Tab-separated table of C-alpha atoms in Angstrom:
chain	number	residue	atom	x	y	z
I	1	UNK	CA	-39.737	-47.583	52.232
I	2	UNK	CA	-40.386	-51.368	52.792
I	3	UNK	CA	-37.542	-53.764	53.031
I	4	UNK	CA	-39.004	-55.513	50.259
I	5	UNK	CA	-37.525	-52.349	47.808
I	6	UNK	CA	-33.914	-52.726	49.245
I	7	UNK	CA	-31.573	-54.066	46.095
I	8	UNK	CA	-29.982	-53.236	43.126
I	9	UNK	CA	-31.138	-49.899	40.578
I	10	UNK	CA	-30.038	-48.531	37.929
I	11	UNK	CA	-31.083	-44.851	35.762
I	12	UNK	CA	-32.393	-45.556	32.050
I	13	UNK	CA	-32.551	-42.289	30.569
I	14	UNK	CA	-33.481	-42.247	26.710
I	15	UNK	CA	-34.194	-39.203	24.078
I	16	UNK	CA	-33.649	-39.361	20.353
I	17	UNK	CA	-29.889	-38.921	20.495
I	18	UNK	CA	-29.523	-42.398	22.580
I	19	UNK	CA	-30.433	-44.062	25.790
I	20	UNK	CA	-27.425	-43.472	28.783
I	21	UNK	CA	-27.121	-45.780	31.438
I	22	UNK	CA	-26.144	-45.080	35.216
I	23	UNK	CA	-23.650	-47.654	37.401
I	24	UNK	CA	-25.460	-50.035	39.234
I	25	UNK	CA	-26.475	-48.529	42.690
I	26	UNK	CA	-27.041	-51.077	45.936
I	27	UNK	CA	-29.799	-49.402	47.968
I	28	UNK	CA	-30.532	-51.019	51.530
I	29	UNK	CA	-33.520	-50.141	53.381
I	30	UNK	CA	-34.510	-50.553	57.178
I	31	UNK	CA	-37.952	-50.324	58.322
I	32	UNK	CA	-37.612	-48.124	61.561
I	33	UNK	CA	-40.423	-46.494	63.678
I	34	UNK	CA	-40.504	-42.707	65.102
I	35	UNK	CA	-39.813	-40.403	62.004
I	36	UNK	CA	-42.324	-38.320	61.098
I	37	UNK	CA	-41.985	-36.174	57.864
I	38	UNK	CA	-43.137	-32.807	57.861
I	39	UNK	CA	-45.205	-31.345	55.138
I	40	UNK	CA	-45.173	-28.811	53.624
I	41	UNK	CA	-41.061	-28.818	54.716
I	42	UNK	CA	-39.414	-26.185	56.314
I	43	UNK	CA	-37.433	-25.058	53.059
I	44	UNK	CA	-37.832	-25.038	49.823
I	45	UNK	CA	-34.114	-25.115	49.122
I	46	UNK	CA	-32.279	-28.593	50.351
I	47	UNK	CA	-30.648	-28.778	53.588
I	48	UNK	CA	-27.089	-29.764	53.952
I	49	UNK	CA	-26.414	-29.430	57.870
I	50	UNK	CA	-28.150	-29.338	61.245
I	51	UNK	CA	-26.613	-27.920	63.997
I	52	UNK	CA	-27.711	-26.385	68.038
I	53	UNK	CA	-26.913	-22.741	68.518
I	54	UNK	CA	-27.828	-20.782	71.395
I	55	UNK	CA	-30.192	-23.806	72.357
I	56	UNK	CA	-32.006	-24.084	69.043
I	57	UNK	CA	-31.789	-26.324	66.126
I	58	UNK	CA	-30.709	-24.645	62.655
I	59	UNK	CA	-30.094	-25.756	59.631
I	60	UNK	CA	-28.580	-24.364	56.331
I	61	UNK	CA	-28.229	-25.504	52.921
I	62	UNK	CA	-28.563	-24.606	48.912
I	63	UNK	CA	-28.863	-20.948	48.119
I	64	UNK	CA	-28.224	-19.625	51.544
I	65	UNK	CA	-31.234	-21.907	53.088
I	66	UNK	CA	-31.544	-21.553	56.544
I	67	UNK	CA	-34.312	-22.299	58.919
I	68	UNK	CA	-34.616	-22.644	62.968
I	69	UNK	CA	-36.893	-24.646	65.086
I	70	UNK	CA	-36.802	-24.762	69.184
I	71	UNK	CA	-37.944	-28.649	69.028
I	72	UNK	CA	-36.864	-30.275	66.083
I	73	UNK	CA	-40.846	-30.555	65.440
I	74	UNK	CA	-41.909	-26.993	64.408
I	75	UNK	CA	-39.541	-25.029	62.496
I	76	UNK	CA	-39.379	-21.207	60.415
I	77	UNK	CA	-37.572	-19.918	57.701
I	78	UNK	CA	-35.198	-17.318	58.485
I	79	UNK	CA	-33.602	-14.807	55.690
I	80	UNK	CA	-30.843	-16.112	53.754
I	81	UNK	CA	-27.748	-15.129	53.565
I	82	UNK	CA	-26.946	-14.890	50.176
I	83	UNK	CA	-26.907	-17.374	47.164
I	84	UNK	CA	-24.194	-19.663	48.159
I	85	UNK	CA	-24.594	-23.218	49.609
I	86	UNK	CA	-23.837	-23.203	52.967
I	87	UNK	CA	-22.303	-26.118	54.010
I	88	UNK	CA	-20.711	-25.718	57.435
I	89	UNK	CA	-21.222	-24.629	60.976
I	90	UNK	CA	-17.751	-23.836	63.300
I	91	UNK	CA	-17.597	-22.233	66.747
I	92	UNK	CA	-15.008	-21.057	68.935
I	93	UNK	CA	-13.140	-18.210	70.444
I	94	UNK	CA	-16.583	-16.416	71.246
I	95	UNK	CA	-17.353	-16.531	67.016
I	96	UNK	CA	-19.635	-18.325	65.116
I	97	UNK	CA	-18.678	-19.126	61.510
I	98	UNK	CA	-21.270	-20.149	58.636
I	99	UNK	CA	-19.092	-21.935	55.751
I	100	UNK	CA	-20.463	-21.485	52.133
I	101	UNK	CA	-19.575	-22.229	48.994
I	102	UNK	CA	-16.782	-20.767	46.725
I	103	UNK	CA	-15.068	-19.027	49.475
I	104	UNK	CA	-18.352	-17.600	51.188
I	105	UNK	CA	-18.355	-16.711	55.031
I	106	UNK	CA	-20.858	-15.453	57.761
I	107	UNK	CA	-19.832	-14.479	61.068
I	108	UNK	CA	-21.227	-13.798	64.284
I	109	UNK	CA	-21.209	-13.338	68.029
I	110	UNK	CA	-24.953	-13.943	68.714
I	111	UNK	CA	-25.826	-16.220	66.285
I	112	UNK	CA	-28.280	-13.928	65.344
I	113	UNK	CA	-26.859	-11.557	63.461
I	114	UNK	CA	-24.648	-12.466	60.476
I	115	UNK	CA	-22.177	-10.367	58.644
I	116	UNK	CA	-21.111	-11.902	54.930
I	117	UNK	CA	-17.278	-12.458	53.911
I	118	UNK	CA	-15.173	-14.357	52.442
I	119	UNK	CA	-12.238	-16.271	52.371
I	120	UNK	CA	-9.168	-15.006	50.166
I	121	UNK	CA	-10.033	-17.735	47.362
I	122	UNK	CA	-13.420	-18.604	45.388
I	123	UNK	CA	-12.453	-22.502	45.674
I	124	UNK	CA	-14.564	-24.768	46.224
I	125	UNK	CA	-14.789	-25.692	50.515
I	126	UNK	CA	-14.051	-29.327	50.794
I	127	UNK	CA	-13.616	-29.508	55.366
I	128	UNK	CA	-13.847	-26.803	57.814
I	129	UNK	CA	-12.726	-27.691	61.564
I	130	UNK	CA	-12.106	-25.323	65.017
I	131	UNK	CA	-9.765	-26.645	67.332
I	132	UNK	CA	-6.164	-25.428	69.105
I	133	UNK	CA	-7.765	-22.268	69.067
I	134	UNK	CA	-7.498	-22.123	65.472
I	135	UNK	CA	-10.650	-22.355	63.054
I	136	UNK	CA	-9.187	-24.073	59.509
I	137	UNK	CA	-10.654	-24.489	56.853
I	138	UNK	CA	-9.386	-26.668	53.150
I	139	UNK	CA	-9.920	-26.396	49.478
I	140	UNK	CA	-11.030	-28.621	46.570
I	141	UNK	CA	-7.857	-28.835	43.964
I	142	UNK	CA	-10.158	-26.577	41.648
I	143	UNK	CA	-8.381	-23.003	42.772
I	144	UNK	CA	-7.903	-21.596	39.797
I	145	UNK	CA	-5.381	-20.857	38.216
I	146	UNK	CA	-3.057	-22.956	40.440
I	147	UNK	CA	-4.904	-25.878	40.955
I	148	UNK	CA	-3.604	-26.331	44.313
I	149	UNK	CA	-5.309	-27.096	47.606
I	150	UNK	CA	-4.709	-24.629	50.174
I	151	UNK	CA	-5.677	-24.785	53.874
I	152	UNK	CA	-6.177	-21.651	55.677
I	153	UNK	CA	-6.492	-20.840	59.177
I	154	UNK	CA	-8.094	-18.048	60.883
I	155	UNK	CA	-8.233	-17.635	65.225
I	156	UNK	CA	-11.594	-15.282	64.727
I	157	UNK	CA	-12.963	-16.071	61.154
I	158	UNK	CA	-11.760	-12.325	60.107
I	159	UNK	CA	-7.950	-12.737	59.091
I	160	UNK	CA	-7.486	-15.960	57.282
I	161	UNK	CA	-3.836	-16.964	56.402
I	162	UNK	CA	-2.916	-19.529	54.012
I	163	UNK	CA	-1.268	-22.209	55.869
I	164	UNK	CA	-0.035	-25.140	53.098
I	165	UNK	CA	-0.593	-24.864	49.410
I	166	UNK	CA	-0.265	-28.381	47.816
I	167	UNK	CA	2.475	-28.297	44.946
């Protein structure tokens, strides 16, 4: 992108039922030097996260995407993990925990090998921390049927508890 295309766009979209109109949308661009784009990419599937584990870059994403690279320059695909986003990466307390969509988990010692659970609600993630030898993790208001928030906390990724349920 050239500076020249930084302003002010907007999404026209028209069919026979009507034309719909998006908000106005600022963009700002910055000419900068030193990226280079890789093509073809290393996924297919978009990537929501980058992360170092065990010394190597990873990254995850839509529909279990993940892919690894000892560089940051060449990277492979490695299997997914399922179909869920995954949109988080927490470590502690000798565990590594993958956080997915609706509720979806991965764990592991090695970073290597994954095992697939889950937390005790298909709500949608909205934070995941680990700290105080705790790692906690929150919820979207969309936990149906009590539309509630919850928090839960876990100290090895196995055993979550639900800490605070909004009212």
């Amino acid at each position: 992108a050239r500076v020249v295309d930084a302003g002010v766009y907007q999404v026209i979209a028209t069919n026979p039922l009507g034309t719909a109109t998006s908000a106005p949308v600022r963009v700002w661009v910055s000419e900068e030097t030193g990226w280079t784009p890789h093509n073809p990419l290393p996924s297919p599937q978009g990537l929501t996260q980058i992360f170092v584990n065990n010394g190597q870059f990873r990254a995850t994403g839509t529909r279990g995407a993940r892919i690894s690279s000892d560089d940051g320059i060449a990277w492979s695909q490695l299997p997914a993990l399922g179909q869920n986003n995954l949109l988080g990466y927490l470590e502690g307390n000798g565990r590594k925990i993958l956080v997915g969509s609706l509720g979806f988990l991965a764990l592991s010692t090695d970073g290597i090998t994954w095992r697939t659970t889950s937390l005790p609600t298909a709500a949608p993630v909205q934070a995941a921390a680990f700290g105080a030898g705790l790692f906690v993790i929150s919820t979207t208001y969309s936990d149906a049927p009590t539309g509630r928030a919850k928090i839960f906390t876990s100290p090895d990724g196995d055993v979550w508890t639900e800490s605070y349920s909004s009212t």
